[in-house]
Amino acid sequence: MNAAVQRIGVVGLGAMGAGIAQVAIEAGFDVVGREVSAELGEAARDRIEHFLARKAEKGERTRDEADAALARLRTTVELTDLADCDLVIEAIVEELAAKRALFAELDRLCRADAVLATNTSALSVTELAAATRTPERVVGMHFFNPAPLMPLVEVVRAELSSDVAVATALEVVERLGKVAVPCHDTPGFVVNRVLIPLLNDCVRVLDEARVTPEALDTAMTNGAGWPMGPCTLLDLVGIDVHVHASEALYEKLREPRLAPPPRLVAMRNAGLLGRKSGRGFYSHGA
Ligand SMILES: NC(=O)c1ccc[n+]([C@@H]2O[C@H](COP(=O)([O-])OP(=O)(O)OC[C@H]3O[C@@H](n4cnc5c(N)ncnc54)[C@H](O)[C@@H]3O)[C@@H](O)[C@H]2O)c1
């Protein structure tokens, strides 16, 4: 399998995929990004261009470097344009059937030595790999949101992943300037397995101890050394994203702490999603 990755395919250029594509072009990789429509591909390119321009304004990159990075990005609606990629990272919607169909197609059209990775947070990498005829080349590469800012990538070994596929993913993470933690394919991998029940506990404590979100955040930043309070973090992650991940983990492990607290489900249902909707635990004015 391929040790010297140069061309990376990214499927799905939403919040995560566009961030991953940005990180990859900034690190010098050629990227082919696939979206379902040309408009969505263009919108993702515009967002990336905006972030690169901001970096140039702040002096974190020269204008030439930002332009050169953007020139390494090509967007497409054709999956076949990913045929000569050395590595493909899937970042489409978190739905098993859609991802399995995509992996089956990628398996058919990508070179035999290409590594296929998924950015799934809550699905089984092994189940996705099973949709291909070559499960040994499938791994998880779990980036954190926002991908350009968060250093960690969990490199997930599924049941049948080969050592070479895992090594290729680890090498790419290093070249991206990120920090890799290799782990096995278990629900929530490492960070979410710990963080999701912990954040659920924090929300339950709001009602049990009758404290405000501000007070809870103050307690955890000053008493536990958290860089950001749990309510601030939940607003940043998105209440809907957290509830979805929490439900998925609960379904798999059936631990009561993993079930989303009713208060969070009610917030999700009411559209109080945090920063993205303007209101969650806090108001986020324009
Ligand atoms: N948002 C997070 O905090 C976060 C963190 C880590 C991992 N993830 C995972 O990353 C993946 C993507 O999440 P997101 O938040 O970026 O979602 P998103 O909804 O922002 O983006 C998904 C994108 O995929 C596109 N898409 C759907 N089907 C496609 C297909 N067949 N081909 C190409 N594009 C397709 C959609 O048009 C959309 O733009 C999910 O598996 C999610 O669990 C999300």
CSV table of C-alpha atoms and ligand atoms in Angstrom, one decimal:
chain,number,residue,atom,x,y,z
A,1,MET,CA,0.0,0.0,0.0
A,2,ASN,CA,0.9,3.6,-0.5
A,3,ALA,CA,3.5,5.1,1.9
A,4,ALA,CA,3.9,8.4,0.0
A,5,VAL,CA,0.5,9.9,-0.1
A,6,GLN,CA,0.3,13.0,-2.3
A,7,ARG,CA,-3.3,13.2,-3.5
A,8,ILE,CA,-6.1,13.1,-1.0
A,9,GLY,CA,-9.8,12.8,-1.8
A,10,VAL,CA,-12.3,14.3,0.6
A,11,VAL,CA,-15.9,13.2,0.2
A,12,GLY,CA,-18.4,15.7,1.7
A,13,LEU,CA,-17.3,19.3,2.1
A,14,GLY,CA,-19.5,20.2,5.1
A,15,ALA,CA,-18.2,21.5,8.4
A,16,MET,CA,-15.7,18.7,8.8
A,17,GLY,CA,-14.8,17.9,5.2
A,18,ALA,CA,-14.0,21.5,4.3
A,19,GLY,CA,-11.9,21.8,7.4
A,20,ILE,CA,-10.0,18.6,6.6
A,21,ALA,CA,-9.5,19.7,2.9
A,22,GLN,CA,-8.1,23.1,4.2
A,23,VAL,CA,-5.7,21.4,6.5
A,24,ALA,CA,-4.5,19.1,3.7
A,25,ILE,CA,-3.9,21.8,1.1
A,26,GLU,CA,-2.1,23.9,3.7
A,27,ALA,CA,0.2,20.9,4.4
A,28,GLY,CA,1.0,20.7,0.7
A,29,PHE,CA,-1.3,17.8,-0.4
A,30,ASP,CA,-3.3,17.9,-3.6
A,31,VAL,CA,-7.0,17.6,-2.7
A,32,VAL,CA,-10.0,16.6,-4.7
A,33,GLY,CA,-13.2,17.4,-2.8
A,34,ARG,CA,-16.4,15.8,-3.8
A,35,GLU,CA,-19.8,17.3,-3.0
A,36,VAL,CA,-23.3,16.4,-4.2
A,37,SER,CA,-23.8,19.7,-6.1
A,38,ALA,CA,-21.4,22.2,-7.7
A,39,GLU,CA,-23.0,24.9,-5.6
A,40,LEU,CA,-22.0,23.1,-2.3
A,41,GLY,CA,-18.5,22.5,-3.7
A,42,GLU,CA,-18.2,26.2,-4.5
A,43,ALA,CA,-19.5,27.3,-1.1
A,44,ALA,CA,-16.9,25.1,0.6
A,45,ARG,CA,-14.2,26.5,-1.6
A,46,ASP,CA,-15.3,30.0,-0.7
A,47,ARG,CA,-15.3,29.2,3.0
A,48,ILE,CA,-11.7,27.8,2.7
A,49,GLU,CA,-10.6,30.8,0.7
A,50,HIS,CA,-12.0,33.1,3.4
A,51,PHE,CA,-10.1,31.3,6.2
A,52,LEU,CA,-6.9,31.3,4.2
A,53,ALA,CA,-7.3,35.1,3.5
A,54,ARG,CA,-7.8,35.7,7.2
A,55,LYS,CA,-4.6,33.8,8.0
A,56,ALA,CA,-2.8,35.9,5.4
A,57,GLU,CA,-4.2,39.1,6.9
A,58,LYS,CA,-3.1,38.1,10.4
A,59,GLY,CA,0.4,37.3,9.1
A,60,GLU,CA,0.1,33.5,9.8
A,61,ARG,CA,0.7,32.8,6.1
A,62,THR,CA,1.9,34.9,3.2
A,63,ARG,CA,-0.6,35.8,0.5
A,64,ASP,CA,1.4,33.6,-1.9
A,65,GLU,CA,1.2,30.6,0.4
A,66,ALA,CA,-2.5,31.0,0.8
A,67,ASP,CA,-3.0,31.3,-3.0
A,68,ALA,CA,-0.7,28.2,-3.6
A,69,ALA,CA,-2.7,26.2,-1.0
A,70,LEU,CA,-6.0,27.1,-2.7
A,71,ALA,CA,-4.7,26.2,-6.1
A,72,ARG,CA,-4.1,22.6,-4.7
A,73,LEU,CA,-7.9,22.2,-4.1
A,74,ARG,CA,-10.2,21.0,-6.8
A,75,THR,CA,-13.9,20.4,-6.2
A,76,THR,CA,-16.0,18.0,-8.2
A,77,VAL,CA,-19.4,16.3,-8.2
A,78,GLU,CA,-18.0,13.2,-9.9
A,79,LEU,CA,-16.9,10.4,-7.6
A,80,THR,CA,-14.8,9.0,-10.4
A,81,ASP,CA,-12.5,12.1,-10.1
A,82,LEU,CA,-11.2,10.4,-6.9
A,83,ALA,CA,-10.0,7.4,-8.8
A,84,ASP,CA,-6.3,8.3,-8.6
A,85,CYS,CA,-6.2,9.5,-5.0
A,86,ASP,CA,-3.7,7.8,-2.6
A,87,LEU,CA,-6.1,8.3,0.3
A,88,VAL,CA,-9.8,9.2,0.5
A,89,ILE,CA,-11.3,10.6,3.6
A,90,GLU,CA,-15.1,10.3,3.9
A,91,ALA,CA,-16.9,13.1,5.7
A,92,ILE,CA,-20.5,12.8,4.6
A,93,VAL,CA,-23.7,12.7,6.7
A,94,GLU,CA,-23.6,10.4,9.7
A,95,GLU,CA,-25.8,7.7,8.3
A,96,LEU,CA,-24.7,4.1,8.0
A,97,ALA,CA,-26.6,3.2,4.8
A,98,ALA,CA,-25.2,6.3,3.0
A,99,LYS,CA,-21.7,5.7,4.1
A,100,ARG,CA,-21.8,2.0,3.3
A,101,ALA,CA,-23.1,2.7,-0.2
A,102,LEU,CA,-20.3,5.3,-0.6
A,103,PHE,CA,-17.6,2.9,0.6
A,104,ALA,CA,-18.8,0.2,-1.8
A,105,GLU,CA,-18.5,2.7,-4.7
A,106,LEU,CA,-15.1,4.0,-3.6
A,107,ASP,CA,-13.9,0.4,-3.3
A,108,ARG,CA,-14.8,-0.2,-6.9
A,109,LEU,CA,-13.3,2.9,-8.4
A,110,CYS,CA,-10.2,3.7,-6.3
A,111,ARG,CA,-6.8,2.3,-7.0
A,112,ALA,CA,-6.1,-1.0,-5.2
A,113,ASP,CA,-3.3,0.6,-3.1
A,114,ALA,CA,-5.4,3.6,-2.0
A,115,VAL,CA,-6.4,3.8,1.7
A,116,LEU,CA,-10.0,4.6,2.5
A,117,ALA,CA,-10.7,6.5,5.7
A,118,THR,CA,-13.9,7.6,7.5
A,119,ASN,CA,-14.3,10.6,9.7
A,120,THR,CA,-17.3,9.0,11.5
A,121,SER,CA,-17.8,9.9,15.1
A,122,ALA,CA,-20.2,7.2,16.2
A,123,LEU,CA,-20.6,4.5,13.5
A,124,SER,CA,-18.5,1.3,13.5
A,125,VAL,CA,-15.6,1.6,11.1
A,126,THR,CA,-15.6,-2.2,10.9
A,127,GLU,CA,-19.2,-2.1,9.6
A,128,LEU,CA,-18.3,0.5,7.0
A,129,ALA,CA,-15.3,-1.6,5.9
A,130,ALA,CA,-17.5,-4.6,5.5
A,131,ALA,CA,-19.3,-2.8,2.7
A,132,THR,CA,-16.1,-3.2,0.6
A,133,ARG,CA,-14.3,-6.2,-0.8
A,134,THR,CA,-11.0,-4.9,0.6
A,135,PRO,CA,-11.7,-4.1,4.3
A,136,GLU,CA,-8.0,-4.3,5.1
A,137,ARG,CA,-7.5,-0.8,3.5
A,138,VAL,CA,-10.3,0.9,5.5
A,139,VAL,CA,-9.4,2.8,8.7
A,140,GLY,CA,-10.9,5.6,10.8
A,141,MET,CA,-9.4,9.1,10.8
A,142,HIS,CA,-11.5,11.0,13.3
A,143,PHE,CA,-10.8,14.7,13.2
A,144,PHE,CA,-12.2,17.2,15.7
A,145,ASN,CA,-14.3,20.3,15.0
A,146,PRO,CA,-13.0,22.7,13.8
A,147,ALA,CA,-10.5,20.6,12.0
A,148,PRO,CA,-8.1,23.4,11.2
A,149,LEU,CA,-7.8,24.3,14.9
A,150,MET,CA,-8.1,21.1,16.8
A,151,PRO,CA,-4.8,19.1,16.9
A,152,LEU,CA,-6.1,15.6,17.5
A,153,VAL,CA,-6.9,12.9,15.0
A,154,GLU,CA,-7.9,9.5,16.3
A,155,VAL,CA,-6.6,6.9,13.9
A,156,VAL,CA,-8.9,4.0,14.2
A,157,ARG,CA,-8.0,0.4,13.5
A,158,ALA,CA,-11.0,-1.7,12.5
A,159,GLU,CA,-11.2,-5.4,12.9
A,160,LEU,CA,-9.6,-6.1,9.5
A,161,SER,CA,-7.5,-3.0,8.9
A,162,SER,CA,-4.0,-3.8,7.7
A,163,ASP,CA,-0.9,-2.5,9.5
A,164,VAL,CA,0.1,-0.7,6.3
A,165,ALA,CA,-3.3,1.2,6.1
A,166,VAL,CA,-3.0,2.3,9.7
A,167,ALA,CA,0.7,3.3,9.2
A,168,THR,CA,-0.3,5.3,6.1
A,169,ALA,CA,-3.0,7.2,8.1
A,170,LEU,CA,-0.6,7.9,10.9
A,171,GLU,CA,2.0,9.2,8.5
A,172,VAL,CA,-0.5,11.5,6.9
A,173,VAL,CA,-1.6,12.8,10.2
A,174,GLU,CA,2.0,13.7,11.1
A,175,ARG,CA,2.4,15.4,7.7
A,176,LEU,CA,-0.8,17.4,8.4
A,177,GLY,CA,0.9,18.7,11.5
A,178,LYS,CA,-1.6,17.0,13.7
A,179,VAL,CA,-1.4,14.8,16.8
A,180,ALA,CA,-2.4,11.2,16.2
A,181,VAL,CA,-3.7,8.8,18.8
A,182,PRO,CA,-4.1,5.3,17.4
A,183,CYS,CA,-6.9,3.3,18.9
A,184,HIS,CA,-9.2,0.4,18.2
A,185,ASP,CA,-12.7,0.5,16.8
A,186,THR,CA,-14.9,0.9,19.9
A,187,PRO,CA,-18.0,3.1,20.4
A,188,GLY,CA,-16.9,6.7,20.8
A,189,PHE,CA,-13.2,5.8,20.3
A,190,VAL,CA,-11.3,7.6,23.0
A,191,VAL,CA,-12.3,11.3,23.4
A,192,ASN,CA,-16.1,10.9,22.9
A,193,ARG,CA,-16.3,7.8,25.0
A,194,VAL,CA,-15.0,10.0,27.9
A,195,LEU,CA,-16.4,13.4,27.0
A,196,ILE,CA,-20.0,12.6,26.1
A,197,PRO,CA,-21.0,10.9,29.5
A,198,LEU,CA,-19.0,13.6,31.3
A,199,LEU,CA,-20.9,16.5,29.6
A,200,ASN,CA,-24.2,14.6,30.2
A,201,ASP,CA,-23.3,14.5,33.9
A,202,CYS,CA,-22.5,18.2,33.8
A,203,VAL,CA,-26.0,19.0,32.5
A,204,ARG,CA,-27.7,16.7,35.1
A,205,VAL,CA,-25.8,18.6,37.8
A,206,LEU,CA,-27.3,21.9,36.6
A,207,ASP,CA,-30.7,20.6,37.9
A,208,GLU,CA,-29.4,18.5,40.8
A,209,ALA,CA,-27.3,21.3,42.3
A,210,ARG,CA,-29.6,24.0,41.1
A,211,VAL,CA,-26.8,26.1,39.5
A,212,THR,CA,-26.9,28.3,36.5
A,213,PRO,CA,-24.9,27.4,33.3
A,214,GLU,CA,-22.6,30.4,34.2
A,215,ALA,CA,-22.0,29.0,37.7
A,216,LEU,CA,-21.3,25.5,36.4
A,217,ASP,CA,-18.9,26.9,33.9
A,218,THR,CA,-17.2,28.9,36.6
A,219,ALA,CA,-17.0,25.9,38.8
A,220,MET,CA,-15.4,23.6,36.2
A,221,THR,CA,-12.9,26.2,34.8
A,222,ASN,CA,-11.8,27.3,38.3
A,223,GLY,CA,-12.1,24.1,40.2
A,224,ALA,CA,-11.1,21.5,37.6
A,225,GLY,CA,-8.9,23.5,35.3
A,226,TRP,CA,-11.1,23.0,32.3
A,227,PRO,CA,-10.1,25.6,29.6
A,228,MET,CA,-13.7,26.1,28.8
A,229,GLY,CA,-16.9,25.4,30.8
A,230,PRO,CA,-19.1,22.5,29.8
A,231,CYS,CA,-22.1,24.7,28.8
A,232,THR,CA,-19.8,26.9,26.7
A,233,LEU,CA,-18.4,23.8,25.1
A,234,LEU,CA,-21.8,22.3,24.4
A,235,ASP,CA,-22.9,25.5,22.7
A,236,LEU,CA,-19.8,25.4,20.6
A,237,VAL,CA,-20.2,21.7,19.7
A,238,GLY,CA,-23.9,22.1,18.9
A,239,ILE,CA,-26.6,20.7,21.1
A,240,ASP,CA,-28.0,18.6,18.2
A,241,VAL,CA,-24.5,17.2,17.4
A,242,HIS,CA,-24.0,16.2,21.1
A,243,VAL,CA,-27.5,14.7,21.5
A,244,HIS,CA,-27.0,12.7,18.3
A,245,ALA,CA,-23.6,11.3,19.4
A,246,SER,CA,-24.9,10.6,22.9
A,247,GLU,CA,-27.9,8.7,21.5
A,248,ALA,CA,-25.7,6.6,19.3
A,249,LEU,CA,-23.3,5.7,22.1
A,250,TYR,CA,-26.2,4.9,24.4
A,251,GLU,CA,-27.7,2.6,21.8
A,252,LYS,CA,-24.4,0.7,21.6
A,253,LEU,CA,-23.3,0.5,25.2
A,254,ARG,CA,-26.6,1.0,27.2
A,255,GLU,CA,-24.9,2.8,30.0
A,256,PRO,CA,-27.4,5.3,31.6
A,257,ARG,CA,-24.8,8.1,31.7
A,258,LEU,CA,-24.6,7.9,27.9
A,259,ALA,CA,-28.3,8.7,27.4
A,260,PRO,CA,-28.8,12.4,26.6
A,261,PRO,CA,-30.4,14.3,29.6
A,262,PRO,CA,-34.0,15.3,28.8
A,263,ARG,CA,-33.0,18.9,29.2
A,264,LEU,CA,-30.6,18.6,26.2
A,265,VAL,CA,-33.2,16.8,24.1
A,266,ALA,CA,-35.7,19.5,24.9
A,267,MET,CA,-33.2,22.2,23.9
A,268,ARG,CA,-32.5,20.3,20.6
A,269,ASN,CA,-36.2,20.0,19.9
A,270,ALA,CA,-36.7,23.7,20.5
A,271,GLY,CA,-33.9,24.7,18.1
A,272,LEU,CA,-31.7,25.9,20.9
A,273,LEU,CA,-28.6,24.5,19.3
A,274,GLY,CA,-25.9,26.8,20.6
A,275,ARG,CA,-23.7,29.1,18.6
A,276,LYS,CA,-25.0,27.9,15.2
A,277,SER,CA,-28.6,28.9,16.0
A,278,GLY,CA,-27.7,32.0,18.0
A,279,ARG,CA,-29.0,30.5,21.3
A,280,GLY,CA,-28.2,27.5,23.5
A,281,PHE,CA,-27.3,27.7,27.1
A,282,TYR,CA,-26.1,31.3,26.3
A,283,SER,CA,-27.3,33.9,23.7
A,284,HIS,CA,-24.8,34.4,20.9
A,285,GLY,CA,-25.6,37.8,19.4
A,286,ALA,CA,-24.6,38.6,15.9
B,1,LIG,N1,-19.5,18.2,13.3
B,1,LIG,C1,-18.6,17.6,14.2
B,1,LIG,O1,-18.4,18.1,15.3
B,1,LIG,C2,-17.9,16.3,13.8
B,1,LIG,C3,-16.7,16.0,14.5
B,1,LIG,C4,-16.1,14.8,14.1
B,1,LIG,C5,-16.6,14.0,13.1
B,1,LIG,N2,-17.8,14.3,12.5
B,1,LIG,C6,-18.3,13.4,11.5
B,1,LIG,O2,-17.9,14.0,10.2
B,1,LIG,C7,-18.9,13.6,9.3
B,1,LIG,C8,-19.5,14.9,8.6
B,1,LIG,O3,-20.0,15.7,9.6
B,1,LIG,P1,-20.3,17.3,9.4
B,1,LIG,O4,-20.5,17.9,10.7
B,1,LIG,O5,-19.2,17.9,8.5
B,1,LIG,O6,-21.6,17.2,8.5
B,1,LIG,P2,-22.2,18.3,7.5
B,1,LIG,O7,-23.7,18.0,7.4
B,1,LIG,O8,-21.7,19.7,7.8
B,1,LIG,O9,-21.5,17.9,6.1
B,1,LIG,C9,-21.8,16.8,5.4
B,1,LIG,C10,-21.7,17.1,3.9
B,1,LIG,O10,-21.7,15.9,3.1
B,1,LIG,C11,-22.3,16.2,1.9
B,1,LIG,N3,-22.7,14.9,1.4
B,1,LIG,C12,-23.7,14.0,1.7
B,1,LIG,N4,-23.7,12.9,1.0
B,1,LIG,C13,-22.6,13.0,0.1
B,1,LIG,C14,-22.0,12.2,-0.9
B,1,LIG,N5,-22.5,11.0,-1.1
B,1,LIG,N6,-20.9,12.7,-1.5
B,1,LIG,C15,-20.4,13.9,-1.2
B,1,LIG,N7,-20.9,14.7,-0.3
B,1,LIG,C16,-22.0,14.3,0.4
B,1,LIG,C17,-23.5,17.1,2.3
B,1,LIG,O11,-23.9,17.8,1.2
B,1,LIG,C18,-22.8,18.0,3.3
B,1,LIG,O12,-22.3,19.1,2.8
B,1,LIG,C19,-20.0,12.8,10.0
B,1,LIG,O13,-19.7,11.5,9.9
B,1,LIG,C20,-19.8,13.3,11.5
B,1,LIG,O14,-20.2,12.3,12.4
B,1,LIG,C21,-18.4,15.5,12.9
